[in-house]
Each structure stands twice: as C-alpha cells, then as structure tokens.
Amino acid sequence: MTSHNSVSFVGFACVLVASALWGTTGTTATFASGVSPLGIGAVAMGFGGLLLALTALHSIVRSSNRIAAQWPMLLLGSLSVAVYPLAFYSSMHLAGVAIGTVISIGSAPLAASLIERIFDGQRLTTRWLLGAAAGLAGAALLVFSESHGGAGPADASAVLYGILLGLVSGLLYALYSWVARRLMQAGIPPRAAMGSVFGIGGTALLPVLAFTGAPLLASWTNIAVGIYMALVPVLVAYVLFAYGLARVSTTMATTLSLLEPVIAAVLAVAIVGERLPAEGWAGIGLIVGSLFILTVRMPGRRPPPGATPSGAGKTEASFVLAPPSTQDA
C-alpha cells in the first residue's frame, strides 16, 4: 500500500507542477507584440508538440504496432491537440487572461467526468464531487470578479465569445487527456502515447503557424516568447503531465489542473496589471481548498467492490492508481 500511495503522490505532484507551468502561458503571451492568439497557439503546440514527439521517438518506434492499432483514438487525440490551443489562446485574447484560463480549465473536470461516465462507466465519488464543487465555485468567483470589478475587456460580446471558446478548449483538453490515458491502458508507454498524439497534432498546426507566425520573428522578445511557449509549458509540462496521467484518472488530472487558473490570475494581477477584487481572491482560496480535498488521502478508505470498470482506471475513492506495467516515462 505504501508504494501505491507513493505512486499516487508522484502522480499528483507531476500534474500540479505541469498545471503551474501552464498557468504562465497567458501572461507570457502578452509580451509577444503583434502576434495573434492563433500564432501563439500554433507555435506553442506546433513546435512544442514536435519537440515532444522527438524526445519520445525511440519509445514511439518501439510501440509503433500498438500505436497503429489504436489509430482512431490517435486521430481523435491529435485533432483535439491541434484545435485546443487555437481556442484556448483566442479565449484569453477575447475575455482576458484570468477569465479565459479559468473557463477553459474550470470546465475541463466536468467535461472529463462526462466523457468517462459515457465511455468508461466511471462512477463519481462524493469526495470528487465536493472537491470539484469547491473548485468550480472558486472559478465562478474568479469570473465574477474579473467581469464586475477587474480590468477585463469592456466589450461584452467579446467576453461572451471568449467564454464560449473557453468551454470548447476545456472540452478538448479533457478529450485529449482521456485519449492519452486510453492509449496508455492499451499498453502504450506514456511517452509514446503523448509523443505520438502531440507530434501529429503539432504537425497539423504547422500550416496555421506559416500563415500567422511571421510576427514572432519581428523582435527578440517575440522570439523568446515563442521559444518559451514551445519548451516550457508544452515540452516540459506535458512530459510531467504524461507521467502523472499514467498514475491518476483523467477526471482527477483535469481537476488537479484547477491550479492553472490560480497561477494565471496571480500573474495577470502582478505582471499584466489586471485587477483582482476580494471575490477573486476568495475564488483562489476555494480552488486551493479543492486541491486539498482531492489530494490529501483519507485513511482507512477502500474502493467499493466493483468500483473499477473494465478498461478504466481505479476509482478516486482510494486515490490509489497503479502505473501501467509497460510505462517508460
């Protein structure tokens, strides 16, 4: 049991660090003068995805037969990866860094739970519901604070479109996370699973980068932003995320990712100059509280009989998820 607890803790930690790195993307993007959100999204996931695939190339080649056998899942995940950054960065551009990030990541746990319930028969525990409720309540407070007291965009229609795009990106984030975990459950190592999905998705973004990425070369600052976006929030963060996703369920991973809007909101206030009133800080407190609920294991809890459906990860009731025997992350 101790080793399983250690596996769970490592999984939680990897997802949380990845989420913190993702939280820097919105603020970093503001330093790229004249670059559209499509260009930022394309360079981040385009180059970043290809780099991720290159670092996992040996593992991908070794698992090529298994990956080819899962081509429908691979196609679904790659398409989600390609569209996700375009929706995500457009959401932040239209609605503001804090609101765009909060909506995108705050909606992902609900999308993930819906996906897992429909396709995997996964049951939701009371503890997950409490943690998710606290996190979503915090996300709602952040949105309220940004739209009623912050320095968000004055154009209400732009904010509305930004929120809608945020919901789309939240669904896509949950979808490619679920696909990656299904690939791992099919015996594909985490690095090969994430590398193949992001490699194909990144390749699909190269035409978008060709049409929108010219301003990235306009200054050294823009170049530095592009390099950072590809290396840190994509390459480093997704290597950590893959390692963590092999140890926790998609629903748990996306719920832990609620740390991202906290980091994004704090950076938006401290660096970008967006104002966060008292309600916003209360929302951050609720999100941190939800992470505490989800990650601090209650002693003596055991998964109920039959809680692990065929082909799905173990229930969050015990927070003990054994890593796949074939993983090489």
XYZ file of C-alpha atoms in Angstrom:
329
model
C 0.000 0.000 0.000
C 2.867 2.356 0.787
C 4.272 2.021 -2.719
C 0.819 2.682 -4.185
C 0.494 5.782 -2.012
C 3.867 6.962 -3.292
C 2.731 6.381 -6.888
C -0.388 8.468 -6.286
C 1.582 11.279 -4.647
C 4.074 11.404 -7.520
C 1.192 11.492 -9.997
C -0.496 14.350 -8.138
C 2.784 16.288 -7.900
C 3.592 15.925 -11.604
C 0.136 17.137 -12.674
C 0.291 20.085 -10.244
C 3.725 21.237 -11.465
C 2.562 20.918 -15.076
C -0.521 22.982 -14.213
C 1.631 25.710 -12.650
C 3.728 25.907 -15.831
C 0.587 26.102 -17.971
C -0.583 28.978 -15.786
C 2.285 31.117 -17.093
C 1.181 30.933 -20.746
C -1.384 33.740 -20.796
C 0.896 36.286 -19.158
C 3.862 35.230 -21.301
C 1.780 35.618 -24.467
C 1.107 39.291 -23.627
C 4.806 40.043 -24.192
C 4.606 38.948 -27.850
C 3.735 42.241 -29.515
C 1.612 41.997 -32.657
C 1.287 38.197 -32.555
C -2.260 36.846 -32.912
C -3.622 34.216 -30.485
C -3.632 31.763 -33.404
C 0.080 32.384 -33.928
C 0.809 31.906 -30.210
C -1.225 28.699 -30.098
C 0.386 27.371 -33.267
C 3.966 27.972 -32.125
C 3.292 26.586 -28.642
C 1.638 23.334 -29.702
C 3.183 23.178 -33.175
C 6.868 23.325 -32.261
C 6.245 22.098 -28.738
C 4.333 19.068 -29.963
C 7.038 18.162 -32.473
C 9.732 18.504 -29.801
C 7.692 16.288 -27.504
C 7.455 13.692 -30.268
C 11.206 13.871 -30.958
C 12.098 13.290 -27.310
C 9.832 10.229 -27.341
C 10.863 8.990 -30.792
C 12.603 5.838 -29.565
C 9.591 4.881 -27.462
C 7.212 5.672 -30.348
C 9.171 3.436 -32.744
C 9.219 0.572 -30.238
C 5.451 0.887 -29.761
C 4.581 1.606 -33.405
C 2.463 -1.520 -33.864
C 0.377 -0.818 -30.774
C 0.027 2.836 -31.730
C -1.095 1.921 -35.274
C -3.700 -0.447 -33.856
C -5.179 2.491 -31.921
C -5.357 4.839 -34.920
C -8.964 6.034 -34.316
C -8.014 7.151 -30.801
C -4.764 8.638 -32.093
C -6.655 10.661 -34.708
C -9.197 11.912 -32.156
C -6.490 12.934 -29.692
C -4.348 14.623 -32.344
C -7.291 16.632 -33.663
C -8.105 17.742 -30.116
C -4.471 18.785 -29.566
C -4.443 20.793 -32.799
C -7.655 22.736 -32.127
C -7.225 23.169 -28.358
C -4.514 25.906 -28.371
C -6.331 27.924 -31.044
C -9.475 28.001 -28.900
C -7.553 28.491 -25.641
C -5.430 31.480 -26.670
C -8.334 33.065 -28.557
C -10.407 32.743 -25.372
C -7.757 34.601 -23.349
C -7.394 37.221 -26.078
C -11.130 37.967 -26.106
C -12.071 37.566 -22.430
C -8.813 38.336 -20.628
C -6.070 36.115 -19.242
C -7.781 35.203 -15.965
C -11.293 34.606 -17.340
C -10.083 32.678 -20.401
C -7.887 30.396 -18.318
C -10.484 29.896 -15.589
C -13.246 28.943 -18.028
C -11.009 26.653 -20.085
C -9.566 24.724 -17.165
C -12.514 25.101 -14.812
C -14.839 23.422 -17.306
C -12.459 20.540 -18.026
C -13.310 18.410 -14.943
C -16.997 18.404 -15.833
C -16.169 17.517 -19.429
C -13.806 14.765 -18.262
C -16.369 13.282 -15.891
C -18.957 13.261 -18.669
C -16.538 11.566 -21.084
C -15.501 8.925 -18.531
C -19.073 8.245 -17.458
C -20.301 7.807 -21.047
C -17.409 5.777 -22.450
C -15.844 4.090 -19.397
C -18.754 3.720 -16.993
C -16.660 5.518 -14.356
C -18.522 6.339 -11.142
C -18.008 9.670 -9.400
C -17.301 9.619 -5.672
C -18.726 12.023 -3.106
C -15.229 13.270 -2.387
C -14.578 14.121 -6.022
C -17.913 15.916 -6.207
C -17.032 18.013 -3.134
C -13.599 18.869 -4.495
C -14.905 19.681 -7.956
C -17.744 21.781 -6.498
C -15.281 23.836 -4.445
C -13.013 24.302 -7.457
C -15.810 25.289 -9.803
C -17.262 27.677 -7.210
C -13.837 29.292 -6.993
C -13.651 29.508 -10.782
C -17.085 31.163 -10.847
C -15.961 33.727 -8.279
C -12.897 34.495 -10.368
C -15.045 35.079 -13.441
C -17.430 37.286 -11.452
C -14.575 39.335 -10.019
C -12.969 39.838 -13.417
C -16.197 40.861 -15.143
C -17.544 43.114 -12.363
C -14.501 44.610 -10.740
C -11.437 43.768 -12.742
C -9.748 45.277 -15.724
C -11.248 42.889 -18.255
C -12.350 43.851 -21.757
C -15.238 46.285 -21.962
C -16.779 44.597 -24.992
C -19.398 42.235 -23.557
C -19.774 40.324 -26.814
C -16.016 39.689 -26.944
C -16.140 38.335 -23.404
C -19.062 36.084 -24.341
C -17.227 34.677 -27.357
C -14.154 34.239 -25.184
C -16.167 32.258 -22.634
C -17.639 30.047 -25.371
C -14.187 29.366 -26.798
C -13.011 28.618 -23.256
C -15.710 25.952 -22.946
C -14.592 24.449 -26.261
C -10.961 24.359 -25.139
C -11.974 22.788 -21.798
C -13.775 20.001 -23.648
C -10.809 19.443 -25.978
C -8.357 19.409 -23.063
C -10.424 16.753 -21.284
C -10.773 14.800 -24.535
C -7.081 14.542 -25.403
C -6.281 13.732 -21.761
C -8.797 10.882 -21.907
C -7.395 9.656 -25.236
C -3.834 9.695 -23.869
C -4.874 7.621 -20.870
C -6.764 5.145 -23.079
C -3.620 4.723 -25.193
C -1.636 4.019 -22.032
C -4.231 1.488 -20.908
C -3.802 -0.233 -24.289
C -0.182 -0.939 -23.330
C 1.451 2.105 -24.967
C 4.067 3.763 -22.710
C 3.197 7.319 -21.550
C 5.996 8.991 -23.524
C 4.987 7.188 -26.713
C 1.305 7.952 -26.164
C 1.795 11.669 -25.535
C 4.568 11.982 -28.138
C 2.509 10.429 -30.937
C -0.636 12.443 -30.145
C 1.242 15.738 -29.844
C 3.521 15.004 -32.784
C 0.609 14.573 -35.187
C -1.315 17.453 -33.609
C 1.749 19.694 -33.812
C 2.287 18.807 -37.467
C -1.329 19.750 -38.208
C -0.640 23.198 -36.695
C 2.330 23.995 -38.921
C 0.177 25.455 -41.754
C -1.511 27.721 -39.190
C 1.922 28.807 -37.975
C 3.040 29.512 -41.543
C 0.108 31.905 -42.066
C 0.091 33.596 -38.647
C 3.580 33.231 -37.189
C 5.574 35.913 -39.083
C 5.265 38.500 -36.239
C 7.040 36.037 -33.948
C 10.250 36.925 -35.781
C 9.705 40.697 -35.514
C 11.752 41.114 -32.307
C 13.986 39.207 -29.918
C 11.251 39.427 -27.285
C 8.761 37.745 -29.597
C 11.324 35.054 -30.452
C 11.972 34.455 -26.753
C 8.235 34.148 -26.097
C 7.879 31.602 -28.900
C 10.804 29.531 -27.608
C 9.488 29.611 -24.038
C 5.969 28.651 -25.086
C 7.219 25.631 -27.037
C 9.772 24.415 -24.488
C 8.334 25.030 -21.019
C 4.503 24.926 -20.999
C 4.425 22.264 -23.719
C 7.574 20.100 -23.742
C 8.431 20.126 -20.023
C 4.873 20.415 -18.713
C 3.437 17.663 -20.884
C 6.262 15.256 -20.059
C 5.298 15.776 -16.407
C 1.609 15.542 -17.255
C 2.098 12.237 -19.095
C 3.973 10.830 -16.120
C 1.171 11.932 -13.800
C -1.657 10.860 -16.086
C -0.345 7.291 -16.003
C -0.993 7.313 -12.256
C -4.272 9.195 -11.852
C -7.540 9.170 -13.813
C -8.416 11.743 -16.463
C -11.045 13.266 -14.185
C -8.573 13.582 -11.330
C -5.864 15.050 -13.588
C -8.156 17.676 -15.072
C -9.500 18.585 -11.618
C -5.983 18.989 -10.223
C -5.323 21.283 -13.182
C -7.556 23.869 -11.491
C -4.265 25.161 -10.096
C -3.586 26.646 -13.541
C -6.173 29.472 -13.317
C -4.862 30.351 -9.851
C -1.357 30.859 -11.236
C -2.768 32.644 -14.278
C -4.851 35.030 -12.152
C -1.976 35.873 -9.814
C 0.372 36.559 -12.730
C -2.301 38.586 -14.532
C -2.580 40.815 -11.449
C 1.139 41.034 -10.664
C 2.515 41.425 -14.188
C -0.194 42.211 -16.751
C -1.993 44.682 -14.464
C -5.434 43.052 -14.345
C -7.143 43.969 -11.058
C -8.468 41.153 -8.876
C -11.012 42.217 -6.212
C -11.792 40.400 -2.952
C -14.146 37.924 -4.673
C -11.315 36.854 -6.941
C -9.007 36.078 -4.043
C -11.863 34.158 -2.385
C -12.159 32.145 -5.593
C -8.450 31.357 -5.475
C -8.902 30.173 -1.887
C -11.718 27.830 -2.930
C -9.628 26.377 -5.746
C -6.709 25.734 -3.392
C -9.213 24.152 -0.991
C -10.455 21.853 -3.742
C -6.887 20.692 -4.390
C -6.530 19.930 -0.672
C -9.763 17.894 -0.695
C -8.642 15.919 -3.730
C -5.023 15.234 -2.832
C -4.993 14.570 0.932
C -5.885 10.916 1.254
C -8.383 9.932 3.935
C -7.032 6.953 5.923
C -8.989 3.746 6.012
C -10.845 4.328 2.758
C -11.050 1.436 0.303
C -12.575 1.304 -3.166
C -16.024 -0.271 -3.090
C -16.462 -3.695 -4.721
C -16.652 -3.420 -8.494
C -15.559 0.211 -8.478
C -13.023 -0.365 -11.229
C -14.861 -0.851 -14.533
C -13.315 -2.845 -17.320
C -10.689 -0.799 -19.158
C -10.900 2.147 -16.766
C -8.644 3.423 -14.006
C -9.404 2.688 -10.358
C -11.918 4.808 -8.522
C -10.841 8.020 -6.849
C -12.316 6.757 -3.557
C -8.934 5.393 -2.531
C -6.660 7.630 -4.657
C -4.501 4.564 -5.354
C -3.770 4.006 -9.030
C -1.151 1.519 -10.109
C 1.002 2.603 -13.074
C 0.813 0.594 -16.305
C 3.353 -2.198 -16.345
C 4.677 -1.081 -19.731
C 5.298 2.577 -18.964
C 8.710 4.056 -19.598
C 8.136 7.666 -18.565
